[in-house]
Coordinates of N, CA and C in Angstrom, one line a residue:
X8 N 121.0 111.8 -16.7 CA 120.9 112.7 -17.8 C 122.2 112.9 -18.6
X9 N 122.2 112.9 -19.9 CA 123.4 113.0 -20.7 C 123.5 114.4 -21.2
X10 N 124.8 114.9 -21.4 CA 125.0 116.2 -22.0 C 124.9 116.0 -23.5
X11 N 125.2 117.1 -24.3 CA 125.1 117.1 -25.7 C 126.0 116.1 -26.4
X12 N 127.1 115.7 -25.7 CA 128.1 114.8 -26.3 C 127.7 113.3 -25.9
X13 N 126.6 113.2 -25.2 CA 126.1 111.8 -24.8 C 126.8 111.2 -23.6
X14 N 127.6 112.1 -22.9 CA 128.3 111.6 -21.7 C 127.4 111.9 -20.5
X15 N 127.2 110.9 -19.6 CA 126.3 111.1 -18.5 C 127.0 112.0 -17.5
X16 N 126.2 112.8 -16.8 CA 126.7 113.7 -15.8 C 127.1 112.9 -14.5
X17 N 128.1 113.4 -13.8 CA 128.3 112.7 -12.5 C 127.1 112.8 -11.6
X18 N 126.9 111.8 -10.8 CA 125.7 111.8 -9.9 C 126.0 111.3 -8.5
X19 N 125.1 111.7 -7.6 CA 125.1 111.1 -6.3 C 124.6 109.7 -6.3
X20 N 125.2 108.7 -5.7 CA 124.7 107.4 -5.8 C 124.3 106.7 -4.5
X21 N 124.6 107.4 -3.4 CA 124.1 107.0 -2.1 C 123.5 108.2 -1.4
X22 N 122.6 108.0 -0.5 CA 122.0 109.1 0.3 C 122.5 109.0 1.7
X23 N 122.6 110.1 2.4 CA 123.0 110.1 3.8 C 121.8 110.1 4.7
X24 N 121.9 109.2 5.8 CA 120.9 109.2 6.8 C 121.6 108.9 8.1
X25 N 121.3 109.7 9.1 CA 121.9 109.6 10.4 C 121.3 108.3 11.1
X26 N 122.2 107.5 11.8 CA 121.6 106.4 12.6 C 120.5 106.9 13.6
X27 N 119.4 106.1 13.6 CA 118.3 106.5 14.5 C 118.6 106.1 15.9
X28 N 118.0 106.9 16.9 CA 118.1 106.4 18.3 C 117.5 105.0 18.4
X29 N 118.2 104.2 19.2 CA 117.8 102.8 19.4 C 118.6 101.9 18.5
X30 N 119.3 102.4 17.5 CA 120.1 101.5 16.6 C 121.4 101.2 17.3
X31 N 122.0 100.0 17.0 CA 123.2 99.6 17.6 C 124.0 98.8 16.6
X32 N 125.3 98.8 16.7 CA 126.2 98.1 15.8 C 127.5 97.8 16.5
X33 N 128.3 96.9 15.9 CA 129.6 96.5 16.4 C 130.6 97.0 15.4
X34 N 131.7 97.6 15.9 CA 132.8 98.1 15.0 C 134.0 97.3 15.4
X35 N 134.8 96.8 14.4 CA 136.1 96.2 14.6 C 137.1 97.0 13.8
X36 N 138.2 97.4 14.5 CA 139.2 98.2 13.8 C 140.6 97.6 14.1
X37 N 141.4 97.5 13.1 CA 142.8 97.0 13.3 C 143.7 97.9 12.5
X38 N 144.7 98.5 13.1 CA 145.7 99.2 12.4 C 147.1 98.6 12.7
X39 N 147.8 98.2 11.7 CA 149.1 97.5 12.0 C 150.2 98.2 11.1
X40 N 151.3 98.6 11.8 CA 152.4 99.1 11.1 C 153.6 98.1 11.3
X41 N 154.1 97.6 10.2 CA 155.2 96.7 10.3 C 156.4 97.3 9.6
X42 N 157.5 97.5 10.4 CA 158.7 98.2 10.0 C 159.9 97.4 10.1
X43 N 160.9 97.8 9.3 CA 162.3 97.3 9.5 C 163.1 98.5 9.8
X44 N 163.6 98.6 11.1 CA 164.3 99.8 11.5 C 165.8 99.6 11.4
X45 N 166.4 100.7 10.8 CA 167.8 100.7 10.7 C 168.5 101.1 12.0
X46 N 169.2 100.1 12.6 CA 169.9 100.4 13.8 C 171.4 100.1 13.7
X47 N 172.2 100.5 14.7 CA 173.6 100.3 14.7 C 174.0 98.9 14.5
X48 N 173.2 98.0 15.1 CA 173.5 96.6 15.0 C 173.0 95.9 13.8
X49 N 172.3 96.7 12.9 CA 171.7 96.1 11.7 C 170.2 96.4 11.7
X50 N 169.5 95.6 10.9 CA 168.0 95.8 10.8 C 167.3 95.1 11.9
X51 N 166.3 95.8 12.4 CA 165.5 95.3 13.5 C 164.0 95.3 13.1
X52 N 163.3 94.1 13.0 CA 161.9 94.2 12.7 C 161.0 94.6 13.9
X53 N 160.1 95.6 13.6 CA 159.3 96.1 14.7 C 157.9 96.2 14.1
X54 N 156.9 95.8 15.0 CA 155.5 95.8 14.6 C 154.7 96.4 15.7
X55 N 153.7 97.3 15.3 CA 152.8 97.8 16.3 C 151.4 97.7 15.7
X56 N 150.6 97.0 16.5 CA 149.2 96.7 16.1 C 148.2 97.3 17.2
X57 N 147.3 98.0 16.7 CA 146.2 98.6 17.5 C 144.9 97.9 17.2
X58 N 144.2 97.3 18.2 CA 143.0 96.6 18.0 C 141.9 97.3 18.8
X59 N 140.8 97.6 18.2 CA 139.6 98.1 18.9 C 138.4 97.4 18.4
X60 N 137.6 96.9 19.4 CA 136.3 96.4 19.1 C 135.3 97.1 20.0
X61 N 134.3 97.8 19.4 CA 133.4 98.6 20.2 C 131.9 98.3 19.8
X62 N 131.1 98.4 20.8 CA 129.6 98.4 20.5 C 129.1 99.8 20.7
X63 N 128.3 100.3 19.7 CA 127.8 101.6 19.7 C 126.3 101.5 19.8
X64 N 125.7 102.2 20.7 CA 124.2 102.2 20.8 C 123.8 103.7 20.8
X65 N 122.9 104.1 19.8 CA 122.6 105.5 19.7 C 121.4 105.8 20.6
X66 N 121.6 106.9 21.4 CA 120.6 107.4 22.3 C 119.9 108.7 21.8
X67 N 120.7 109.5 21.0 CA 120.1 110.7 20.5 C 120.8 111.2 19.2
X68 N 120.1 111.9 18.4 CA 120.6 112.3 17.1 C 119.8 113.5 16.6
X69 N 120.4 114.4 15.8 CA 119.7 115.4 15.1 C 119.7 115.0 13.6
X70 N 119.2 115.7 12.7 CA 119.1 115.3 11.3 C 120.5 115.1 10.6
X71 N 121.6 115.5 11.3 CA 122.9 115.4 10.7 C 123.8 114.4 11.3
X72 N 123.8 114.4 12.7 CA 124.8 113.6 13.4 C 124.2 112.9 14.6
X73 N 124.9 111.9 15.1 CA 124.6 111.3 16.4 C 125.1 112.2 17.5
X74 N 124.3 112.6 18.5 CA 124.7 113.5 19.5 C 124.8 112.8 20.9
X75 N 124.3 111.6 21.0 CA 124.4 111.0 22.3 C 124.4 109.5 22.1
X76 N 125.4 108.8 22.7 CA 125.5 107.3 22.4 C 126.2 106.7 23.6
X77 N 126.0 105.4 23.7 CA 126.8 104.6 24.6 C 127.7 103.7 23.9
X78 N 129.0 103.8 24.2 CA 130.1 103.1 23.6 C 130.7 102.1 24.5
X79 N 130.7 100.8 24.2 CA 131.3 99.8 25.0 C 132.5 99.3 24.3
X80 N 133.7 99.4 25.0 CA 135.0 99.0 24.4 C 135.2 97.5 24.8
X81 N 134.8 96.6 23.9 CA 134.9 95.2 24.1 C 136.4 94.8 24.0
X82 N 137.1 95.5 23.3 CA 138.6 95.3 23.2 C 139.2 96.6 22.8
X83 N 140.4 96.9 23.5 CA 141.1 98.1 23.2 C 142.5 97.9 23.7
X84 N 143.4 97.6 22.7 CA 144.8 97.3 23.2 C 145.8 97.6 22.0
X85 N 147.0 97.8 22.4 CA 148.1 98.0 21.5 C 149.1 96.9 21.8
X86 N 149.5 96.2 20.7 CA 150.4 95.1 20.8 C 151.7 95.5 20.1
X87 N 152.8 95.4 20.7 CA 154.1 95.8 20.2 C 155.0 94.6 20.1
X88 N 155.6 94.4 18.9 CA 156.5 93.2 18.7 C 157.8 93.8 18.2
X89 N 158.9 93.4 18.9 CA 160.3 93.8 18.5 C 161.1 92.6 18.5
X90 N 161.6 92.2 17.3 CA 162.4 91.0 17.2 C 161.5 89.8 17.7
X91 N 161.9 89.1 18.7 CA 161.1 88.0 19.2 C 160.3 88.4 20.5
X92 N 160.4 89.6 20.9 CA 159.6 90.0 22.1 C 158.3 90.6 21.8
X93 N 157.3 90.3 22.6 CA 155.9 90.9 22.4 C 155.4 91.5 23.7
X94 N 154.8 92.6 23.6 CA 154.2 93.3 24.7 C 152.8 93.8 24.4
X95 N 151.8 93.6 25.3 CA 150.5 94.1 25.1 C 150.2 95.2 26.1
X96 N 149.8 96.3 25.6 CA 149.5 97.4 26.4 C 148.0 97.7 26.4
X97 N 147.2 97.1 27.4 CA 145.8 97.4 27.4 C 145.5 98.8 27.7
X98 N 144.4 99.3 27.3 CA 143.9 100.7 27.6 C 143.1 100.7 28.8
X99 N 143.1 101.8 29.6 CA 142.3 101.9 30.8 C 140.8 101.9 30.5
X100 N 140.4 102.0 29.2 CA 138.9 102.0 28.9 C 138.5 100.6 28.3
X101 N 139.5 99.7 28.2 CA 139.1 98.3 27.7 C 138.2 97.6 28.7
X102 N 137.1 97.0 28.1 CA 136.1 96.3 28.9 C 135.1 97.2 29.6
X103 N 135.1 98.5 29.4 CA 134.2 99.4 30.0 C 133.3 100.1 29.0
X104 N 132.3 100.7 29.5 CA 131.3 101.4 28.6 C 131.1 102.8 29.2
X105 N 130.8 103.7 28.2 CA 130.6 105.1 28.5 C 129.5 105.7 27.7
X106 N 128.9 106.8 28.2 CA 127.9 107.5 27.5 C 128.5 108.8 27.1
X107 N 128.5 109.1 25.8 CA 129.1 110.3 25.2 C 127.9 111.2 24.8
X108 N 128.0 112.5 25.2 CA 126.9 113.4 25.0 C 127.5 114.7 24.4
X109 N 127.1 115.0 23.2 CA 127.6 116.2 22.5 C 126.4 117.2 22.2
X110 N 125.3 117.1 22.9 CA 124.2 117.9 22.7 C 124.5 119.4 23.1
X111 N 125.4 119.6 24.0 CA 125.8 120.9 24.4 C 127.0 121.5 23.6
X112 N 127.5 120.8 22.6 CA 128.6 121.2 21.9 C 129.9 120.4 22.2
X113 N 130.5 120.7 23.4 CA 131.6 119.9 23.9 C 131.1 118.5 24.2
X114 N 132.0 117.5 24.1 CA 131.6 116.1 24.4 C 131.8 115.8 25.9
X115 N 130.8 115.4 26.6 CA 130.8 115.0 27.9 C 130.9 113.5 28.0
X116 N 131.7 112.9 28.9 CA 131.8 111.5 29.0 C 131.4 111.0 30.4
X117 N 130.5 110.1 30.5 CA 130.0 109.6 31.7 C 130.0 108.0 31.7
X118 N 130.0 107.5 32.9 CA 129.8 106.0 33.0 C 128.3 105.8 33.4
X119 N 127.9 104.6 33.5 CA 126.5 104.3 33.9 C 126.3 104.8 35.3
X120 N 127.3 105.0 36.1 CA 127.1 105.4 37.5 C 127.4 106.9 37.8
X121 N 127.8 107.6 36.7 CA 128.1 109.0 36.9 C 129.2 109.5 36.1
X122 N 129.9 110.5 36.5 CA 131.0 111.1 35.8 C 132.2 110.1 35.6
X123 N 132.7 110.1 34.4 CA 133.9 109.2 34.2 C 135.1 109.7 34.8
X124 N 136.0 108.9 35.3 CA 137.3 109.3 35.8 C 138.1 110.1 34.8
X125 N 138.9 111.1 35.2 CA 139.5 112.0 34.2 C 140.3 111.3 33.2
X126 N 141.1 110.3 33.6 CA 142.0 109.6 32.7 C 141.2 108.8 31.7
X127 N 140.1 108.2 32.1 CA 139.3 107.5 31.2 C 138.6 108.4 30.2
X128 N 138.1 109.5 30.7 CA 137.4 110.4 29.9 C 138.3 111.0 28.8
X129 N 139.5 111.3 29.2 CA 140.5 111.7 28.2 C 140.8 110.7 27.2
X130 N 140.9 109.4 27.6 CA 141.2 108.3 26.6 C 140.0 108.2 25.7
X131 N 138.8 108.3 26.2 CA 137.6 108.1 25.3 C 137.6 109.3 24.3
X132 N 137.8 110.5 24.8 CA 137.8 111.7 23.9 C 138.9 111.6 22.8
X133 N 140.0 111.0 23.2 CA 141.1 110.9 22.2 C 140.7 109.8 21.2
X134 N 140.0 108.8 21.6 CA 139.6 107.8 20.6 C 138.4 108.2 19.8
X135 N 137.5 109.0 20.3 CA 136.3 109.4 19.6 C 136.4 110.8 19.2
X136 N 137.4 111.2 18.5 CA 137.6 112.6 18.1 C 136.5 113.1 17.2
X137 N 135.9 112.2 16.4 CA 134.9 112.6 15.5 C 133.5 112.7 16.1
X138 N 133.3 112.2 17.3 CA 132.0 112.2 17.8 C 131.4 113.6 18.0
X139 N 130.2 113.8 17.5 CA 129.5 115.1 17.6 C 130.0 116.1 16.6
X140 N 130.9 115.8 15.8 CA 131.4 116.8 14.8 C 130.5 116.9 13.6
X141 N 130.4 118.1 13.0 CA 129.4 118.3 11.9 C 129.7 117.6 10.6
X142 N 130.9 117.0 10.4 CA 131.2 116.3 9.2 C 131.5 114.9 9.5
X143 N 131.0 113.9 8.7 CA 131.4 112.5 8.8 C 131.8 112.0 7.5
X144 N 132.5 110.8 7.5 CA 132.8 110.2 6.2 C 131.6 109.9 5.4
X145 N 130.5 109.4 6.1 CA 129.3 109.1 5.4 C 128.7 110.3 4.7
X146 N 128.7 111.5 5.3 CA 128.2 112.7 4.7 C 129.0 113.1 3.5
X147 N 130.3 113.0 3.6 CA 131.2 113.3 2.5 C 130.9 112.4 1.3
X148 N 130.9 111.1 1.6 CA 130.6 110.1 0.5 C 129.3 110.4 -0.2
X149 N 128.3 110.7 0.6 CA 127.0 111.0 0.0 C 126.9 112.3 -0.8
X150 N 127.7 113.2 -0.4 CA 127.7 114.6 -1.0 C 128.4 114.7 -2.3
X151 N 129.3 113.7 -2.6 CA 130.1 113.8 -3.8 C 129.3 113.3 -5.0
X152 N 129.8 113.6 -6.2 CA 129.1 113.2 -7.5 C 130.2 112.3 -8.2
X153 N 129.7 111.1 -8.7 CA 130.6 110.1 -9.3 C 130.2 109.7 -10.7
X154 N 131.2 109.3 -11.4 CA 131.1 108.4 -12.6 C 131.9 107.2 -12.3
X155 N 131.4 106.0 -12.7 CA 132.1 104.8 -12.4 C 133.5 104.8 -13.0
X156 N 134.5 104.5 -12.2 CA 135.9 104.4 -12.7 C 136.6 105.8 -12.7
X157 N 135.9 106.9 -12.3 CA 136.6 108.2 -12.3 C 136.9 108.6 -10.9
X158 N 138.2 108.9 -10.5 CA 138.5 109.3 -9.2 C 137.9 110.7 -8.9
X159 N 137.5 110.9 -7.6 CA 137.0 112.1 -7.1 C 137.8 112.5 -5.9
X160 N 138.4 113.7 -5.9 CA 139.3 114.1 -4.8 C 138.4 114.8 -3.7
X161 N 138.7 114.5 -2.5 CA 138.0 115.2 -1.4 C 138.9 116.4 -1.0
X162 N 138.4 117.6 -0.7 CA 139.2 118.7 -0.4 C 140.1 118.4 0.8
X163 N 141.4 118.7 0.8 CA 142.4 118.3 1.8 C 142.0 118.7 3.2
X164 N 141.4 119.9 3.4 CA 141.0 120.3 4.7 C 139.9 119.4 5.3
X165 N 139.0 119.0 4.4 CA 137.9 118.0 4.8 C 138.5 116.7 5.1
X166 N 139.4 116.2 4.3 CA 140.0 114.9 4.5 C 140.7 114.8 5.9
X167 N 141.4 115.9 6.2 CA 142.2 115.9 7.5 C 141.2 115.8 8.7
X168 N 140.0 116.5 8.6 CA 139.1 116.4 9.7 C 138.4 115.0 9.8
X169 N 138.3 114.3 8.7 CA 137.6 113.0 8.7 C 138.4 111.9 9.4
X170 N 139.7 112.0 9.4 CA 140.6 111.0 9.9 C 141.6 111.6 10.9
X171 N 141.1 112.1 12.1 CA 142.0 112.6 13.1 C 142.8 111.5 13.7
X172 N 144.1 111.7 13.8 CA 144.9 110.7 14.4 C 146.4 111.1 14.5
X173 N 147.3 110.2 14.7 CA 148.7 110.5 14.8 C 149.2 111.0 13.5
X174 N 148.7 110.5 12.4 CA 149.1 111.0 11.1 C 148.0 111.8 10.5
X175 N 148.4 112.9 9.9 CA 147.4 113.8 9.2 C 147.2 113.3 7.8
X176 N 145.9 113.2 7.4 CA 145.5 112.8 6.1 C 145.6 114.1 5.2
X177 N 146.5 114.0 4.2 CA 146.8 115.2 3.3 C 146.1 115.0 2.0
X178 N 145.6 113.8 1.7 CA 144.9 113.6 0.4 C 144.0 112.4 0.6
X179 N 142.8 112.6 0.0 CA 141.8 111.5 0.0 C 141.1 111.5 -1.4
X180 N 141.0 110.3 -1.9 CA 140.5 110.1 -3.3 C 139.5 108.9 -3.3
X181 N 138.4 109.1 -3.9 CA 137.4 108.0 -4.0 C 137.0 107.7 -5.4
X182 N 136.9 106.5 -5.8 CA 136.6 106.1 -7.1 C 135.4 105.1 -7.1
X183 N 134.3 105.4 -7.6 CA 133.2 104.4 -7.6 C 133.5 103.2 -8.4
X184 N 133.4 102.0 -7.8 CA 133.6 100.8 -8.6 C 132.3 100.1 -9.0
X185 N 131.4 100.0 -8.0 CA 130.1 99.5 -8.4 C 129.0 99.9 -7.4
X186 N 127.8 99.9 -7.8 CA 126.7 100.4 -7.0 C 125.5 99.4 -7.1
X187 N 125.2 98.8 -6.0 CA 124.1 97.8 -5.9 C 122.9 98.4 -5.1
X188 N 121.9 97.6 -4.9 CA 120.7 98.0 -4.2 C 121.0 98.2 -2.7
X189 N 122.0 97.3 -2.2 CA 122.2 97.4 -0.7 C 123.5 98.2 -0.4
X190 N 124.5 98.2 -1.3 CA 125.7 98.9 -0.9 C 126.4 99.4 -2.2
X191 N 127.4 100.2 -1.9 CA 128.2 100.8 -3.0 C 129.7 100.6 -2.6
X192 N 130.5 100.3 -3.6 CA 131.9 100.0 -3.3 C 132.8 101.0 -4.1
X193 N 133.8 101.5 -3.4 CA 134.7 102.5 -3.9 C 136.2 102.0 -3.8
X194 N 137.0 102.4 -4.7 CA 138.4 102.4 -4.4 C 138.8 103.6 -3.6
X195 N 139.7 103.5 -2.7 CA 140.0 104.7 -1.8 C 141.5 104.8 -1.7
X196 N 142.0 106.0 -1.7 CA 143.4 106.3 -1.6 C 143.6 107.4 -0.6
X197 N 144.6 107.1 0.3 CA 144.9 108.1 1.4 C 146.4 108.4 1.3
X198 N 146.8 109.7 1.5 CA 148.1 110.1 1.7 C 148.2 110.7 3.1
X199 N 149.2 110.2 3.9 CA 149.2 110.6 5.3 C 150.7 111.0 5.7
X200 N 150.7 112.1 6.5 CA 152.0 112.6 6.9 C 152.0 113.0 8.4
X201 N 153.1 112.9 9.1 CA 153.2 113.3 10.5 C 154.6 113.5 10.9
X202 N 154.8 114.2 12.0 CA 156.1 114.5 12.6 C 156.0 114.5 14.1
X203 N 156.8 113.8 14.8 CA 156.8 113.8 16.2 C 158.1 113.3 16.8
X204 N 158.6 114.0 17.8 CA 159.9 113.6 18.5 C 161.0 113.4 17.5
X205 N 161.1 114.3 16.5 CA 162.2 114.2 15.6 C 162.1 113.2 14.5
X206 N 160.9 112.6 14.4 CA 160.7 111.5 13.4 C 159.6 112.0 12.4
X207 N 159.9 112.0 11.1 CA 158.9 112.3 10.1 C 158.3 111.0 9.5
X208 N 157.0 110.8 9.4 CA 156.4 109.7 8.9 C 155.6 110.0 7.7
X209 N 155.7 109.2 6.6 CA 155.0 109.4 5.4 C 154.4 108.0 5.0
X210 N 153.1 108.0 4.7 CA 152.4 106.8 4.3 C 151.4 107.1 3.2
X211 N 151.3 106.1 2.3 CA 150.3 106.2 1.2 C 149.7 104.8 1.2
X212 N 148.4 104.8 1.4 CA 147.6 103.6 1.4 C 146.5 103.6 0.4
X213 N 146.1 102.4 -0.1 CA 145.1 102.3 -1.1 C 144.3 101.0 -0.8
X214 N 143.0 101.0 -1.1 CA 142.2 99.8 -0.9 C 140.8 100.0 -1.3
X215 N 139.8 99.5 -0.5 CA 138.4 99.6 -0.9 C 137.6 100.1 0.3
X216 N 136.5 100.8 0.0 CA 135.5 101.2 1.0 C 134.2 100.8 0.5
X217 N 133.4 100.2 1.4 CA 132.0 99.7 1.1 C 131.1 100.4 2.1
X218 N 130.0 101.1 1.5 CA 129.1 101.8 2.3 C 127.7 101.3 2.0
X219 N 126.8 101.6 3.0 CA 125.4 101.2 2.9 C 124.7 102.2 1.9
X220 N 124.0 101.6 0.9 CA 123.4 102.5 -0.1 C 122.3 103.4 0.4
X221 N 121.6 103.0 1.5 CA 120.5 103.8 2.0 C 120.9 104.9 3.0
X222 N 122.1 104.7 3.6 CA 122.5 105.6 4.7 C 123.9 106.2 4.5
X223 N 124.7 105.6 3.6 CA 126.1 106.0 3.3 C 127.0 105.7 4.5
X224 N 126.5 105.0 5.5 CA 127.4 104.6 6.6 C 128.4 103.6 6.2
X225 N 129.7 103.8 6.5 CA 130.7 102.8 6.1 C 130.5 101.4 6.7
X226 N 130.6 100.4 5.9 CA 130.5 99.0 6.4 C 131.8 98.3 6.4
X227 N 132.7 98.6 5.5 CA 134.0 98.0 5.5 C 135.0 98.8 4.8
X228 N 136.2 98.9 5.4 CA 137.3 99.6 4.7 C 138.6 98.8 4.9
X229 N 139.3 98.6 3.8 CA 140.6 97.9 3.9 C 141.6 98.7 3.1
X230 N 142.7 99.0 3.8 CA 143.8 99.8 3.2 C 145.1 99.2 3.5
X231 N 146.0 99.3 2.5 CA 147.4 98.9 2.7 C 148.3 99.7 1.9
X232 N 149.5 100.0 2.4 CA 150.5 100.7 1.6 C 151.8 100.9 2.3
X233 N 152.8 101.5 1.6 CA 154.1 101.7 2.2 C 154.2 102.8 3.2
X234 N 155.0 102.7 4.2 CA 155.3 103.7 5.1 C 156.8 103.9 5.3
X235 N 157.2 105.2 5.5 CA 158.6 105.5 5.6 C 158.8 106.5 6.8
X236 N 159.8 106.2 7.6 CA 160.2 107.0 8.7 C 161.6 107.5 8.5
X237 N 161.8 108.8 8.7 CA 163.1 109.5 8.6 C 163.3 110.4 9.8
X238 N 164.6 110.7 10.0 CA 165.0 111.6 11.1 C 165.6 110.8 12.2
X239 N 165.2 110.9 13.5 CA 165.8 110.2 14.6 C 165.7 108.7 14.4
X240 N 164.6 108.2 13.7 CA 164.5 106.8 13.4 C 164.4 106.7 11.9
X241 N 165.1 105.7 11.3 CA 165.0 105.5 9.9 C 164.4 104.1 9.7
X242 N 163.3 104.0 9.0 CA 162.7 102.7 8.8 C 161.8 102.7 7.6
X243 N 161.5 101.5 7.0 CA 160.6 101.3 5.9 C 159.7 100.2 6.3
X244 N 158.5 100.2 5.8 CA 157.6 99.1 6.1 C 156.2 99.3 5.4
X245 N 155.2 98.7 6.1 CA 153.9 98.6 5.5 C 152.9 99.0 6.6
X246 N 151.9 99.8 6.2 CA 150.8 100.2 7.0 C 149.5 99.5 6.5
X247 N 148.8 98.8 7.4 CA 147.5 98.1 7.1 C 146.4 98.6 8.0
X248 N 145.3 98.9 7.4 CA 144.1 99.3 8.2 C 142.9 98.5 7.7
X249 N 142.2 97.9 8.7 CA 141.0 97.2 8.4 C 139.9 97.6 9.4
X250 N 138.8 98.0 8.9 CA 137.7 98.4 9.8 C 136.4 97.8 9.2
X251 N 135.5 97.3 10.1 CA 134.2 96.7 9.7 C 133.2 97.2 10.6
X252 N 132.0 97.2 10.2 CA 130.8 97.6 11.0 C 129.6 96.7 10.6
X253 N 129.0 96.1 11.7 CA 127.9 95.2 11.4 C 126.8 95.5 12.5
X254 N 125.6 95.3 12.1 CA 124.5 95.4 13.1 C 124.8 94.5 14.3
X255 N 124.4 95.0 15.5 CA 124.6 94.2 16.7 C 123.6 93.0 16.7
X256 N 124.1 91.8 16.7 CA 123.1 90.7 16.6 C 122.2 90.5 17.8
X257 N 122.6 91.2 18.9 CA 121.7 91.1 20.1 C 120.7 92.2 20.1
X258 N 120.8 93.2 19.2 CA 119.8 94.3 19.2 C 118.5 93.9 18.8
X259 N 117.5 94.3 19.5 CA 116.1 93.9 19.1 C 115.6 92.6 19.7
X260 N 116.5 91.8 20.3 CA 116.1 90.5 20.9 C 115.5 90.7 22.3

């Protein structure tokens, strides 16, 4: 609908739908921080890469969120490179699968054989901070109104809840680029800040987000941008985040 000046009103362009019990998909995530650290002996290249590949199978859901699911961590590792040395730190949950249940409010973590060991349960909860929470990125994307090419800012408090991690998201902006029958593509911008052990980190990343048109579930996100560390460590570099989600090819066979 157009207003008196003939300009179309912003509109919702995707609808939200929670994944149904029985659905399954594969998620791939990679976050890489490449830095040049200022040291007494000169500049030292440092790289930290986190890789996660998980299979998610939905067991239970309400009209808003998934409440019970099995998550299999096909890969979960941190790779650190400093100068010519490389070290891989696998996670205690790599190669294992867990059932997460948030029907009672708090998230309970179990293995197929019973209660998960405390260290593994803690690692799963740290990784799945958004599980069972009342807001998801898909909900927020579906709830906003867009005009093609015009940025829409997400309230900062909401943005911080959507991306829990070592860095707090202080700003999130989405711009609709195109909308098709199967998906919608957005430009996305994030501002992130954090402080730990006397080091302040600031990062600003931009890229694209693609979501399913029928469910608003994210299908692909690619972000890259500068990162700066000050304080006990002084460094400059680049932050890169790539995440994809595809239906599990084995599901339904």
